[in-house]
Amino acid sequence: MHVGQILRTCRVQRGLSLRELGVRASTSHSTLAAYEAGRKVPGADTLVRILRATGHDLVIGSVAIDLTGDGGRSRGEQLEEVLALADQLPRRHAPTLDAPIFPAP
């Protein structure tokens, strides 16, 4: 869900029109419409002000991510997976090329 969807959901939950929320948040209704449509992205301070005008607050959290890209597998496990994939490939190419020949321009 992007910021615009969150803002719209919070506004609709409170039963506010864009104009009513604009007055409460000291922001024009056209700017709010642009945020909701994803044409503009509010700064953090503006986002907090708008959310508070709807009776909501912004809560930010973090989640650890795997920066190694190996999914927690050892090098040996990764090598085994690569070799298993290589076994699925043909050992030799076909003696003739079976591809269409395109006419010269």
Tab-separated table of N, CA and C in Angstrom:
chain	number	residue	atom	x	y	z
A	1	MET	N	0.858	-1.175	0.000
A	1	MET	CA	0.000	0.000	0.000
A	1	MET	C	0.902	1.235	0.000
A	2	HIS	N	0.667	2.153	-0.927
A	2	HIS	CA	1.491	3.355	-0.959
A	2	HIS	C	0.864	4.461	-0.111
A	3	VAL	N	1.615	5.533	0.064
A	3	VAL	CA	1.211	6.625	0.960
A	3	VAL	C	-0.164	7.171	0.595
A	4	GLY	N	-0.425	7.349	-0.689
A	4	GLY	CA	-1.719	7.882	-1.113
A	4	GLY	C	-2.884	7.002	-0.692
A	5	GLN	N	-2.706	5.693	-0.800
A	5	GLN	CA	-3.760	4.765	-0.381
A	5	GLN	C	-3.981	4.842	1.125
A	6	ILE	N	-2.897	4.973	1.869
A	6	ILE	CA	-3.013	5.087	3.328
A	6	ILE	C	-3.769	6.357	3.690
A	7	LEU	N	-3.404	7.475	3.065
A	7	LEU	CA	-4.087	8.741	3.357
A	7	LEU	C	-5.575	8.650	3.030
A	8	ARG	N	-5.890	8.084	1.877
A	8	ARG	CA	-7.305	7.963	1.489
A	8	ARG	C	-8.060	7.078	2.473
A	9	THR	N	-7.481	5.952	2.854
A	9	THR	CA	-8.129	5.037	3.797
A	9	THR	C	-8.405	5.737	5.117
A	10	CYS	N	-7.422	6.463	5.632
A	10	CYS	CA	-7.597	7.172	6.910
A	10	CYS	C	-8.668	8.253	6.795
A	11	ARG	N	-8.672	8.979	5.671
A	11	ARG	CA	-9.665	10.042	5.470
A	11	ARG	C	-11.069	9.461	5.386
A	12	VAL	N	-11.228	8.399	4.617
A	12	VAL	CA	-12.549	7.779	4.439
A	12	VAL	C	-13.045	7.175	5.749
A	13	GLN	N	-12.138	6.569	6.527
A	13	GLN	CA	-12.535	6.003	7.825
A	13	GLN	C	-13.132	7.066	8.734
A	14	ARG	N	-12.633	8.287	8.644
A	14	ARG	CA	-13.157	9.386	9.465
A	14	ARG	C	-14.364	10.064	8.830
A	15	GLY	N	-14.683	9.683	7.600
A	15	GLY	CA	-15.825	10.297	6.926
A	15	GLY	C	-15.564	11.731	6.509
A	16	LEU	N	-14.309	12.045	6.192
A	16	LEU	CA	-13.941	13.409	5.823
A	16	LEU	C	-13.850	13.557	4.310
A	17	SER	N	-14.290	14.714	3.824
A	17	SER	CA	-14.073	15.036	2.415
A	17	SER	C	-12.650	15.580	2.281
A	18	LEU	N	-12.189	15.714	1.056
A	18	LEU	CA	-10.862	16.296	0.842
A	18	LEU	C	-10.802	17.722	1.384
A	19	ARG	N	-11.881	18.475	1.179
A	19	ARG	CA	-11.904	19.862	1.673
A	19	ARG	C	-11.876	19.914	3.204
A	20	GLU	N	-12.647	19.033	3.853
A	20	GLU	CA	-12.662	19.015	5.324
A	20	GLU	C	-11.288	18.645	5.874
A	21	LEU	N	-10.665	17.648	5.280
A	21	LEU	CA	-9.336	17.256	5.738
A	21	LEU	C	-8.328	18.360	5.455
A	22	GLY	N	-8.476	19.019	4.313
A	22	GLY	CA	-7.579	20.123	3.986
A	22	GLY	C	-7.614	21.219	5.034
A	23	VAL	N	-8.812	21.559	5.506
A	23	VAL	CA	-8.949	22.584	6.554
A	23	VAL	C	-8.290	22.104	7.843
A	24	ARG	N	-8.556	20.866	8.240
A	24	ARG	CA	-7.989	20.320	9.478
A	24	ARG	C	-6.467	20.213	9.423
A	25	ALA	N	-5.928	19.889	8.240
A	25	ALA	CA	-4.488	19.646	8.109
A	25	ALA	C	-3.733	20.855	7.566
A	26	SER	N	-4.440	21.961	7.334
A	26	SER	CA	-3.829	23.171	6.765
A	26	SER	C	-3.129	22.872	5.437
A	27	THR	N	-3.834	22.136	4.595
A	27	THR	CA	-3.324	21.756	3.274
A	27	THR	C	-4.478	21.878	2.288
A	28	SER	N	-4.181	22.285	1.067
A	28	SER	CA	-5.265	22.434	0.092
A	28	SER	C	-5.830	21.073	-0.309
A	29	HIS	N	-7.106	21.080	-0.668
A	29	HIS	CA	-7.746	19.824	-1.076
A	29	HIS	C	-7.122	19.284	-2.357
A	30	SER	N	-6.649	20.176	-3.232
A	30	SER	CA	-6.034	19.709	-4.478
A	30	SER	C	-4.696	19.012	-4.212
A	31	THR	N	-3.962	19.498	-3.223
A	31	THR	CA	-2.708	18.833	-2.849
A	31	THR	C	-3.002	17.473	-2.243
A	32	LEU	N	-4.025	17.396	-1.397
A	32	LEU	CA	-4.415	16.105	-0.816
A	32	LEU	C	-4.823	15.121	-1.910
A	33	ALA	N	-5.565	15.613	-2.902
A	33	ALA	CA	-5.978	14.745	-4.012
A	33	ALA	C	-4.755	14.234	-4.774
A	34	ALA	N	-3.748	15.093	-4.943
A	34	ALA	CA	-2.519	14.679	-5.632
A	34	ALA	C	-1.765	13.627	-4.820
A	35	TYR	N	-1.752	13.779	-3.492
A	35	TYR	CA	-1.118	12.767	-2.634
A	35	TYR	C	-1.840	11.428	-2.771
A	36	GLU	N	-3.163	11.473	-2.703
A	36	GLU	CA	-3.954	10.236	-2.770
A	36	GLU	C	-3.811	9.548	-4.128
A	37	ALA	N	-3.658	10.330	-5.186
A	37	ALA	CA	-3.524	9.762	-6.530
A	37	ALA	C	-2.095	9.321	-6.831
A	38	GLY	N	-1.165	9.680	-5.945
A	38	GLY	CA	0.225	9.301	-6.166
A	38	GLY	C	0.976	10.239	-7.095
A	39	ARG	N	0.384	11.387	-7.432
A	39	ARG	CA	1.062	12.358	-8.291
A	39	ARG	C	2.103	13.147	-7.520
A	40	LYS	N	1.915	13.243	-6.207
A	40	LYS	CA	2.861	13.913	-5.313
A	40	LYS	C	3.066	13.024	-4.100
A	41	VAL	N	4.202	13.219	-3.432
A	41	VAL	CA	4.487	12.473	-2.204
A	41	VAL	C	4.770	13.487	-1.103
A	42	PRO	N	4.024	13.432	0.002
A	42	PRO	CA	4.254	14.394	1.079
A	42	PRO	C	5.547	14.090	1.820
A	43	GLY	N	6.153	15.138	2.369
A	43	GLY	CA	7.301	14.948	3.242
A	43	GLY	C	6.838	14.316	4.549
A	44	ALA	N	7.790	13.886	5.353
A	44	ALA	CA	7.454	13.201	6.610
A	44	ALA	C	6.626	14.088	7.533
A	45	ASP	N	7.022	15.355	7.687
A	45	ASP	CA	6.280	16.264	8.575
A	45	ASP	C	4.851	16.475	8.080
A	46	THR	N	4.704	16.654	6.778
A	46	THR	CA	3.376	16.855	6.196
A	46	THR	C	2.524	15.607	6.360
A	47	LEU	N	3.124	14.453	6.134
A	47	LEU	CA	2.397	13.192	6.285
A	47	LEU	C	1.885	13.032	7.710
A	48	VAL	N	2.732	13.321	8.689
A	48	VAL	CA	2.321	13.214	10.097
A	48	VAL	C	1.177	14.183	10.382
A	49	ARG	N	1.279	15.418	9.875
A	49	ARG	CA	0.233	16.425	10.112
A	49	ARG	C	-1.104	15.978	9.525
A	50	ILE	N	-1.077	15.425	8.306
A	50	ILE	CA	-2.316	14.978	7.669
A	50	ILE	C	-2.902	13.784	8.412
A	51	LEU	N	-2.063	12.819	8.757
A	51	LEU	CA	-2.557	11.644	9.485
A	51	LEU	C	-3.160	12.034	10.829
A	52	ARG	N	-2.513	12.942	11.531
A	52	ARG	CA	-3.050	13.382	12.829
A	52	ARG	C	-4.380	14.096	12.661
A	53	ALA	N	-4.555	14.789	11.536
A	53	ALA	CA	-5.834	15.459	11.274
A	53	ALA	C	-6.949	14.442	11.052
A	54	THR	N	-6.593	13.205	10.720
A	54	THR	CA	-7.595	12.142	10.567
A	54	THR	C	-7.726	11.311	11.836
A	55	GLY	N	-6.955	11.671	12.867
A	55	GLY	CA	-7.009	10.912	14.114
A	55	GLY	C	-6.083	9.710	14.122
A	56	HIS	N	-5.144	9.672	13.200
A	56	HIS	CA	-4.179	8.576	13.128
A	56	HIS	C	-2.780	9.106	13.427
A	57	ASP	N	-1.855	8.211	13.685
A	57	ASP	CA	-0.470	8.594	13.906
A	57	ASP	C	0.420	7.719	13.043
A	58	LEU	N	1.592	8.209	12.740
A	58	LEU	CA	2.545	7.466	11.920
A	58	LEU	C	3.466	6.667	12.829
A	59	VAL	N	3.544	5.360	12.579
A	59	VAL	CA	4.430	4.481	13.338
A	59	VAL	C	5.383	3.841	12.334
A	60	ILE	N	6.673	3.981	12.584
A	60	ILE	CA	7.677	3.436	11.675
A	60	ILE	C	8.418	2.317	12.377
A	61	GLY	N	8.615	1.227	11.676
A	61	GLY	CA	9.359	0.094	12.213
A	61	GLY	C	10.419	-0.338	11.221
A	62	SER	N	11.236	-1.261	11.630
A	62	SER	CA	12.257	-1.780	10.723
A	62	SER	C	12.277	-3.297	10.801
A	63	VAL	N	12.712	-3.904	9.718
A	63	VAL	CA	12.806	-5.351	9.616
A	63	VAL	C	14.190	-5.674	9.076
A	64	ALA	N	14.878	-6.605	9.711
A	64	ALA	CA	16.196	-7.002	9.231
A	64	ALA	C	16.058	-7.727	7.897
A	65	ILE	N	16.976	-7.442	6.987
A	65	ILE	CA	16.972	-8.101	5.687
A	65	ILE	C	18.300	-8.819	5.473
A	66	ASP	N	18.290	-9.801	4.585
A	66	ASP	CA	19.486	-10.575	4.266
A	66	ASP	C	20.278	-9.813	3.210
A	67	LEU	N	21.423	-9.248	3.590
A	67	LEU	CA	22.234	-8.475	2.664
A	67	LEU	C	23.191	-9.344	1.858
A	68	THR	N	23.357	-10.594	2.250
A	68	THR	CA	24.299	-11.467	1.553
A	68	THR	C	23.714	-12.012	0.268
A	69	GLY	N	22.395	-12.100	0.193
A	69	GLY	CA	21.754	-12.621	-0.999
A	69	GLY	C	21.839	-14.127	-1.130
A	70	ASP	N	22.375	-14.797	-0.107
A	70	ASP	CA	22.525	-16.250	-0.207
A	70	ASP	C	21.411	-17.003	0.496
A	71	GLY	N	20.474	-16.275	1.097
A	71	GLY	CA	19.342	-16.920	1.761
A	71	GLY	C	19.743	-17.777	2.941
A	72	GLY	N	20.932	-17.528	3.504
A	72	GLY	CA	21.378	-18.296	4.665
A	72	GLY	C	22.007	-19.637	4.310
A	73	ARG	N	22.215	-19.895	3.012
A	73	ARG	CA	22.811	-21.171	2.596
A	73	ARG	C	24.334	-21.054	2.588
A	74	SER	N	25.014	-22.170	2.863
A	74	SER	CA	26.479	-22.185	2.822
A	74	SER	C	26.944	-22.173	1.371
A	75	ARG	N	28.236	-21.901	1.165
A	75	ARG	CA	28.796	-21.893	-0.190
A	75	ARG	C	28.639	-23.271	-0.840
A	76	GLY	N	28.831	-24.316	-0.048
A	76	GLY	CA	28.689	-25.674	-0.571
A	76	GLY	C	27.279	-25.947	-1.061
A	77	GLU	N	26.280	-25.485	-0.288
A	77	GLU	CA	24.880	-25.672	-0.693
A	77	GLU	C	24.575	-24.895	-1.971
A	78	GLN	N	25.111	-23.672	-2.054
A	78	GLN	CA	24.903	-22.871	-3.260
A	78	GLN	C	25.525	-23.554	-4.471
A	79	LEU	N	26.748	-24.102	-4.303
A	79	LEU	CA	27.424	-24.784	-5.403
A	79	LEU	C	26.637	-26.011	-5.851
A	80	GLU	N	26.105	-26.765	-4.892
A	80	GLU	CA	25.299	-27.938	-5.241
A	80	GLU	C	24.071	-27.542	-6.058
A	81	GLU	N	23.433	-26.435	-5.692
A	81	GLU	CA	22.263	-25.967	-6.436
A	81	GLU	C	22.638	-25.565	-7.860
A	82	VAL	N	23.770	-24.879	-8.010
A	82	VAL	CA	24.214	-24.456	-9.339
A	82	VAL	C	24.546	-25.668	-10.200
A	83	LEU	N	25.241	-26.641	-9.620
A	83	LEU	CA	25.593	-27.846	-10.375
A	83	LEU	C	24.350	-28.645	-10.768
A	84	ALA	N	23.352	-28.680	-9.897
A	84	ALA	CA	22.100	-29.372	-10.222
A	84	ALA	C	21.406	-28.684	-11.397
A	85	LEU	N	21.450	-27.360	-11.424
A	85	LEU	CA	20.876	-26.629	-12.560
A	85	LEU	C	21.669	-26.902	-13.832
A	86	ALA	N	22.999	-26.941	-13.718
A	86	ALA	CA	23.847	-27.193	-14.888
A	86	ALA	C	23.571	-28.568	-15.479
A	87	ASP	N	23.264	-29.548	-14.628
A	87	ASP	CA	22.956	-30.897	-15.115
A	87	ASP	C	21.706	-30.920	-15.991
A	88	GLN	N	20.842	-29.942	-15.828
A	88	GLN	CA	19.612	-29.896	-16.613
A	88	GLN	C	19.846	-29.330	-18.016
A	89	LEU	N	21.005	-28.706	-18.230
A	89	LEU	CA	21.313	-28.124	-19.535
A	89	LEU	C	21.870	-29.198	-20.462
A	90	PRO	N	21.652	-29.058	-21.777
A	90	PRO	CA	22.211	-30.042	-22.709
A	90	PRO	C	23.739	-29.975	-22.702
A	91	ARG	N	24.382	-31.129	-22.843
A	91	ARG	CA	25.850	-31.193	-22.808
A	91	ARG	C	26.463	-30.649	-24.099
A	92	ARG	N	25.792	-30.870	-25.210
A	92	ARG	CA	26.293	-30.407	-26.512
A	92	ARG	C	25.142	-29.720	-27.254
A	93	HIS	N	25.520	-28.771	-28.067
A	93	HIS	CA	24.494	-28.118	-28.878
A	93	HIS	C	24.183	-28.979	-30.094
A	94	ALA	N	23.073	-28.696	-30.720
A	94	ALA	CA	22.651	-29.458	-31.906
A	94	ALA	C	23.634	-29.194	-33.051
A	95	PRO	N	23.855	-30.176	-33.923
A	95	PRO	CA	24.809	-29.983	-35.017
A	95	PRO	C	24.360	-28.929	-36.032
A	96	THR	N	23.067	-28.676	-36.115
A	96	THR	CA	22.577	-27.637	-37.029
A	96	THR	C	21.813	-26.594	-36.236
A	97	LEU	N	21.829	-25.393	-36.759
A	97	LEU	CA	21.114	-24.294	-36.119
A	97	LEU	C	19.697	-24.267	-36.674
A	98	ASP	N	18.726	-24.512	-35.829
A	98	ASP	CA	17.326	-24.531	-36.251
A	98	ASP	C	16.651	-23.221	-35.876
A	99	ALA	N	17.076	-22.154	-36.526
A	99	ALA	CA	16.500	-20.841	-36.265
A	99	ALA	C	16.079	-20.242	-37.599
A	100	PRO	N	15.069	-19.399	-37.600
A	100	PRO	CA	14.635	-18.806	-38.869
A	100	PRO	C	15.701	-17.859	-39.418
A	101	ILE	N	15.811	-17.825	-40.716
A	101	ILE	CA	16.727	-16.896	-41.374
A	101	ILE	C	15.904	-15.683	-41.784
A	102	PHE	N	16.349	-14.525	-41.351
A	102	PHE	CA	15.631	-13.294	-41.654
A	102	PHE	C	16.168	-12.705	-42.952
A	103	PRO	N	15.288	-12.219	-43.804
A	103	PRO	CA	15.755	-11.627	-45.062
A	103	PRO	C	16.527	-10.338	-44.795
A	104	ALA	N	17.480	-10.067	-45.656
A	104	ALA	CA	18.259	-8.832	-45.537
A	104	ALA	C	17.357	-7.646	-45.852
A	105	PRO	N	17.570	-6.531	-45.186
A	105	PRO	CA	16.711	-5.352	-45.439
A	105	PRO	C	16.934	-4.749	-46.794
